[in-house]
């Protein structure tokens, strides 16, 4: 199982990416955690795969949709899959970010670039041996939403798992808590300081 990212660490890397002018990286990390996306699903997204415009504003709250044309489970599940974006701050920033981009344009950095950047930032914040990978954003998001909602069917549907048993491999409450508990005090202070500078991208609304 991928070690889940604690929410404060996701926020810290989002803030760090924004401070370094890497807006695409910040939005990609937020989207992967919020929408429970696999790394390669996220890094293949083009502008046309997002529906975040005014035509989605007929609901009582802001909601967007991201369409996954090449999901990992396309051979055993739906060939095209969808996930809702339910955080208004993330939705507004994505809308602004996508405004000037062409429909066929790939939105986020390649998997290799994203992996290289995040590994370097994680090592700088936490030191070597942290054991975190991009795949842990999906596990972290699933664990976070399970703890927030205690609604297994909702999390299962959001993560596009075929069964609750599959979801069990991703929801790792104890690991999520113990991950941050194992950090050195200096690392925890850095993470907390950065996290406070991030937009509130993780919540459902």
mmCIF file of C-alpha atoms in Angstrom:
data_model
loop_
_atom_site.group_PDB
_atom_site.id
_atom_site.type_symbol
_atom_site.label_atom_id
_atom_site.label_comp_id
_atom_site.label_asym_id
_atom_site.label_seq_id
_atom_site.Cartn_x
_atom_site.Cartn_y
_atom_site.Cartn_z
ATOM 1 C CA UNK A 1 0.000 0.000 0.000
ATOM 2 C CA UNK A 2 1.121 3.549 -0.715
ATOM 3 C CA UNK A 3 1.822 5.494 2.460
ATOM 4 C CA UNK A 4 -0.949 8.147 2.704
ATOM 5 C CA UNK A 5 -0.002 11.830 2.694
ATOM 6 C CA UNK A 6 -1.290 13.670 5.781
ATOM 7 C CA UNK A 7 -3.427 16.669 4.759
ATOM 8 C CA UNK A 8 -1.074 19.213 6.320
ATOM 9 C CA UNK A 9 1.777 17.880 4.155
ATOM 10 C CA UNK A 10 -0.301 18.247 0.990
ATOM 11 C CA UNK A 11 -1.088 21.843 1.941
ATOM 12 C CA UNK A 12 2.580 22.484 2.710
ATOM 13 C CA UNK A 13 3.707 21.304 -0.736
ATOM 14 C CA UNK A 14 0.920 23.268 -2.397
ATOM 15 C CA UNK A 15 2.127 26.410 -0.621
ATOM 16 C CA UNK A 16 5.760 25.667 -1.486
ATOM 17 C CA UNK A 17 4.894 25.145 -5.156
ATOM 18 C CA UNK A 18 3.044 28.457 -5.263
ATOM 19 C CA UNK A 19 5.929 30.269 -3.587
ATOM 20 C CA UNK A 20 8.285 28.845 -6.234
ATOM 21 C CA UNK A 21 6.001 29.871 -9.100
ATOM 22 C CA UNK A 22 4.903 26.295 -9.856
ATOM 23 C CA UNK A 23 1.152 26.942 -10.038
ATOM 24 C CA UNK A 24 0.497 23.890 -12.223
ATOM 25 C CA UNK A 25 2.196 21.636 -9.661
ATOM 26 C CA UNK A 26 0.201 23.164 -6.808
ATOM 27 C CA UNK A 27 -3.113 22.607 -8.602
ATOM 28 C CA UNK A 28 -2.142 19.093 -9.662
ATOM 29 C CA UNK A 29 -1.301 18.029 -6.100
ATOM 30 C CA UNK A 30 -4.533 19.537 -4.810
ATOM 31 C CA UNK A 31 -6.602 17.858 -7.513
ATOM 32 C CA UNK A 32 -4.983 14.459 -6.954
ATOM 33 C CA UNK A 33 -5.753 14.587 -3.230
ATOM 34 C CA UNK A 34 -9.228 16.133 -3.559
ATOM 35 C CA UNK A 35 -10.398 13.935 -6.458
ATOM 36 C CA UNK A 36 -8.496 10.766 -5.448
ATOM 37 C CA UNK A 37 -6.654 10.651 -8.776
ATOM 38 C CA UNK A 38 -3.820 8.329 -9.651
ATOM 39 C CA UNK A 39 -0.633 10.160 -10.743
ATOM 40 C CA UNK A 40 -0.802 9.152 -14.401
ATOM 41 C CA UNK A 41 -4.513 9.959 -14.587
ATOM 42 C CA UNK A 42 -3.775 13.494 -13.406
ATOM 43 C CA UNK A 43 -0.707 14.135 -15.545
ATOM 44 C CA UNK A 44 -2.501 13.122 -18.775
ATOM 45 C CA UNK A 45 -5.328 15.643 -18.323
ATOM 46 C CA UNK A 46 -5.903 18.238 -21.045
ATOM 47 C CA UNK A 47 -7.941 21.435 -20.805
ATOM 48 C CA UNK A 48 -10.902 19.801 -22.576
ATOM 49 C CA UNK A 49 -11.176 17.234 -19.778
ATOM 50 C CA UNK A 50 -12.290 19.912 -17.290
ATOM 51 C CA UNK A 51 -15.820 21.255 -17.032
ATOM 52 C CA UNK A 52 -15.468 24.125 -14.587
ATOM 53 C CA UNK A 53 -17.255 26.937 -16.440
ATOM 54 C CA UNK A 54 -20.500 28.810 -15.976
ATOM 55 C CA UNK A 55 -22.572 25.940 -17.392
ATOM 56 C CA UNK A 56 -21.891 24.059 -14.136
ATOM 57 C CA UNK A 57 -23.299 26.803 -11.905
ATOM 58 C CA UNK A 58 -26.937 25.660 -11.911
ATOM 59 C CA UNK A 59 -26.495 23.734 -8.649
ATOM 60 C CA UNK A 60 -26.960 25.309 -5.215
ATOM 61 C CA UNK A 61 -23.182 25.136 -4.739
ATOM 62 C CA UNK A 62 -20.195 25.264 -7.061
ATOM 63 C CA UNK A 63 -19.228 21.931 -8.594
ATOM 64 C CA UNK A 64 -16.904 21.054 -11.465
ATOM 65 C CA UNK A 65 -16.188 17.794 -13.253
ATOM 66 C CA UNK A 66 -12.939 16.257 -14.423
ATOM 67 C CA UNK A 67 -13.222 13.557 -17.093
ATOM 68 C CA UNK A 68 -10.691 10.725 -17.110
ATOM 69 C CA UNK A 69 -10.248 9.358 -20.618
ATOM 70 C CA UNK A 70 -7.578 6.799 -19.709
ATOM 71 C CA UNK A 71 -8.318 5.591 -16.166
ATOM 72 C CA UNK A 72 -6.238 2.715 -14.857
ATOM 73 C CA UNK A 73 -9.311 0.495 -14.471
ATOM 74 C CA UNK A 74 -10.689 1.109 -17.993
ATOM 75 C CA UNK A 75 -10.271 -2.583 -18.905
ATOM 76 C CA UNK A 76 -12.387 -3.811 -15.990
ATOM 77 C CA UNK A 77 -14.602 -0.767 -15.356
ATOM 78 C CA UNK A 78 -16.006 2.182 -17.308
ATOM 79 C CA UNK A 79 -13.691 3.265 -20.117
ATOM 80 C CA UNK A 80 -14.418 6.920 -19.353
ATOM 81 C CA UNK A 81 -14.741 7.989 -15.718
ATOM 82 C CA UNK A 82 -15.672 11.237 -13.979
ATOM 83 C CA UNK A 83 -14.935 12.852 -10.627
ATOM 84 C CA UNK A 84 -16.500 15.989 -9.194
ATOM 85 C CA UNK A 85 -14.492 18.963 -7.944
ATOM 86 C CA UNK A 86 -16.370 20.106 -4.852
ATOM 87 C CA UNK A 87 -14.007 22.664 -3.346
ATOM 88 C CA UNK A 88 -14.992 26.175 -4.454
ATOM 89 C CA UNK A 89 -11.519 27.662 -3.920
ATOM 90 C CA UNK A 90 -9.853 24.941 -5.986
ATOM 91 C CA UNK A 91 -12.564 25.232 -8.617
ATOM 92 C CA UNK A 92 -12.151 29.002 -8.966
ATOM 93 C CA UNK A 93 -8.360 28.761 -9.227
ATOM 94 C CA UNK A 94 -8.587 25.959 -11.798
ATOM 95 C CA UNK A 95 -11.049 28.012 -13.839
ATOM 96 C CA UNK A 96 -8.664 30.981 -13.892
ATOM 97 C CA UNK A 97 -5.667 28.760 -14.644
ATOM 98 C CA UNK A 98 -7.366 27.070 -17.604
ATOM 99 C CA UNK A 99 -8.780 30.224 -19.201
ATOM 100 C CA UNK A 100 -5.878 30.859 -21.583
ATOM 101 C CA UNK A 101 -5.122 27.229 -22.420
ATOM 102 C CA UNK A 102 -6.091 25.412 -25.606
ATOM 103 C CA UNK A 103 -8.500 22.425 -25.433
ATOM 104 C CA UNK A 104 -5.835 19.861 -26.416
ATOM 105 C CA UNK A 105 -3.128 21.344 -24.188
ATOM 106 C CA UNK A 106 -1.810 19.112 -21.393
ATOM 107 C CA UNK A 107 -2.478 20.993 -18.166
ATOM 108 C CA UNK A 108 0.030 19.622 -15.662
ATOM 109 C CA UNK A 109 3.725 18.653 -15.752
ATOM 110 C CA UNK A 110 4.669 15.154 -16.861
ATOM 111 C CA UNK A 111 4.708 12.343 -14.334
ATOM 112 C CA UNK A 112 8.526 12.325 -14.369
ATOM 113 C CA UNK A 113 8.760 16.079 -13.699
ATOM 114 C CA UNK A 114 6.128 15.989 -10.958
ATOM 115 C CA UNK A 115 7.808 13.001 -9.324
ATOM 116 C CA UNK A 116 11.230 14.659 -9.419
ATOM 117 C CA UNK A 117 10.004 17.941 -7.933
ATOM 118 C CA UNK A 118 7.934 16.423 -5.150
ATOM 119 C CA UNK A 119 10.680 13.995 -4.144
ATOM 120 C CA UNK A 120 13.139 16.877 -3.845
ATOM 121 C CA UNK A 121 10.710 18.989 -1.808
ATOM 122 C CA UNK A 122 9.724 16.113 0.480
ATOM 123 C CA UNK A 123 13.351 15.279 1.167
ATOM 124 C CA UNK A 124 14.100 18.918 1.939
ATOM 125 C CA UNK A 125 11.185 19.135 4.371
ATOM 126 C CA UNK A 126 11.302 15.681 5.968
ATOM 127 C CA UNK A 127 14.742 14.279 5.222
ATOM 128 C CA UNK A 128 15.605 11.102 3.360
ATOM 129 C CA UNK A 129 13.653 7.922 4.026
ATOM 130 C CA UNK A 130 10.212 9.551 4.299
ATOM 131 C CA UNK A 131 8.708 6.774 2.151
ATOM 132 C CA UNK A 132 6.146 8.980 0.413
ATOM 133 C CA UNK A 133 5.303 8.783 -3.283
ATOM 134 C CA UNK A 134 2.817 10.504 -5.583
ATOM 135 C CA UNK A 135 0.570 7.449 -5.283
ATOM 136 C CA UNK A 136 0.115 8.309 -1.611
ATOM 137 C CA UNK A 137 -1.976 11.355 -2.519
ATOM 138 C CA UNK A 138 -4.851 9.068 -3.517
ATOM 139 C CA UNK A 139 -4.470 7.036 -0.325
ATOM 140 C CA UNK A 140 -4.215 10.243 1.710
ATOM 141 C CA UNK A 141 -7.333 11.707 0.124
ATOM 142 C CA UNK A 142 -9.309 8.505 0.677
ATOM 143 C CA UNK A 143 -8.252 8.354 4.325
ATOM 144 C CA UNK A 144 -8.966 12.059 4.850
ATOM 145 C CA UNK A 145 -12.463 11.882 3.359
ATOM 146 C CA UNK A 146 -13.270 8.688 5.249
ATOM 147 C CA UNK A 147 -12.292 10.301 8.551
ATOM 148 C CA UNK A 148 -14.187 13.497 7.663
ATOM 149 C CA UNK A 149 -17.403 11.843 6.434
ATOM 150 C CA UNK A 150 -17.374 8.248 7.781
ATOM 151 C CA UNK A 151 -19.268 7.536 4.570
ATOM 152 C CA UNK A 152 -17.755 4.469 2.905
ATOM 153 C CA UNK A 153 -20.098 4.375 -0.146
ATOM 154 C CA UNK A 154 -19.377 8.039 -0.907
ATOM 155 C CA UNK A 155 -15.596 7.577 -0.685
ATOM 156 C CA UNK A 156 -15.799 4.356 -2.701
ATOM 157 C CA UNK A 157 -17.753 6.079 -5.466
ATOM 158 C CA UNK A 158 -15.447 9.085 -5.445
ATOM 159 C CA UNK A 159 -12.345 6.918 -5.763
ATOM 160 C CA UNK A 160 -14.028 4.719 -8.392
ATOM 161 C CA UNK A 161 -13.344 1.513 -6.491
ATOM 162 C CA UNK A 162 -15.417 -1.484 -7.503
ATOM 163 C CA UNK A 163 -15.908 -2.650 -3.922
ATOM 164 C CA UNK A 164 -15.497 -1.522 -0.344
ATOM 165 C CA UNK A 165 -12.876 -4.252 0.006
ATOM 166 C CA UNK A 166 -10.722 -2.499 -2.602
ATOM 167 C CA UNK A 167 -11.114 0.757 -0.693
ATOM 168 C CA UNK A 168 -9.838 -0.945 2.486
ATOM 169 C CA UNK A 169 -6.328 -1.053 1.016
ATOM 170 C CA UNK A 170 -6.296 2.740 0.711
ATOM 171 C CA UNK A 171 -7.945 3.900 3.936
ATOM 172 C CA UNK A 172 -5.136 3.775 6.474
ATOM 173 C CA UNK A 173 -6.151 5.819 9.495
ATOM 174 C CA UNK A 174 -3.346 4.732 11.810
ATOM 175 C CA UNK A 175 -0.637 5.133 9.173
ATOM 176 C CA UNK A 176 -1.863 8.616 8.284
ATOM 177 C CA UNK A 177 -1.657 9.694 11.930
ATOM 178 C CA UNK A 178 1.645 7.975 12.646
ATOM 179 C CA UNK A 179 3.306 9.383 9.524
ATOM 180 C CA UNK A 180 3.293 12.945 10.836
ATOM 181 C CA UNK A 181 3.929 11.783 14.402
ATOM 182 C CA UNK A 182 7.254 10.317 13.268
ATOM 183 C CA UNK A 183 8.579 13.601 11.864
ATOM 184 C CA UNK A 184 11.292 15.507 13.669
ATOM 185 C CA UNK A 185 10.093 18.626 15.478
ATOM 186 C CA UNK A 186 11.908 20.876 13.008
ATOM 187 C CA UNK A 187 10.266 19.167 10.041
ATOM 188 C CA UNK A 188 6.836 19.382 11.635
ATOM 189 C CA UNK A 189 7.319 23.094 12.251
ATOM 190 C CA UNK A 190 8.310 23.685 8.613
ATOM 191 C CA UNK A 191 5.315 21.733 7.344
ATOM 192 C CA UNK A 192 2.884 23.544 9.643
ATOM 193 C CA UNK A 193 4.279 26.971 8.709
ATOM 194 C CA UNK A 194 3.926 26.262 5.004
ATOM 195 C CA UNK A 195 0.501 24.638 5.354
ATOM 196 C CA UNK A 196 -0.899 27.818 6.900
ATOM 197 C CA UNK A 197 0.054 29.660 3.689
ATOM 198 C CA UNK A 198 -1.889 27.356 1.389
ATOM 199 C CA UNK A 199 -5.367 28.033 0.006
ATOM 200 C CA UNK A 200 -8.041 25.813 1.620
ATOM 201 C CA UNK A 201 -8.054 23.328 -1.247
ATOM 202 C CA UNK A 202 -8.791 20.066 0.554
ATOM 203 C CA UNK A 203 -12.250 20.421 2.036
ATOM 204 C CA UNK A 204 -15.344 19.315 0.105
ATOM 205 C CA UNK A 205 -16.790 22.839 -0.142
#
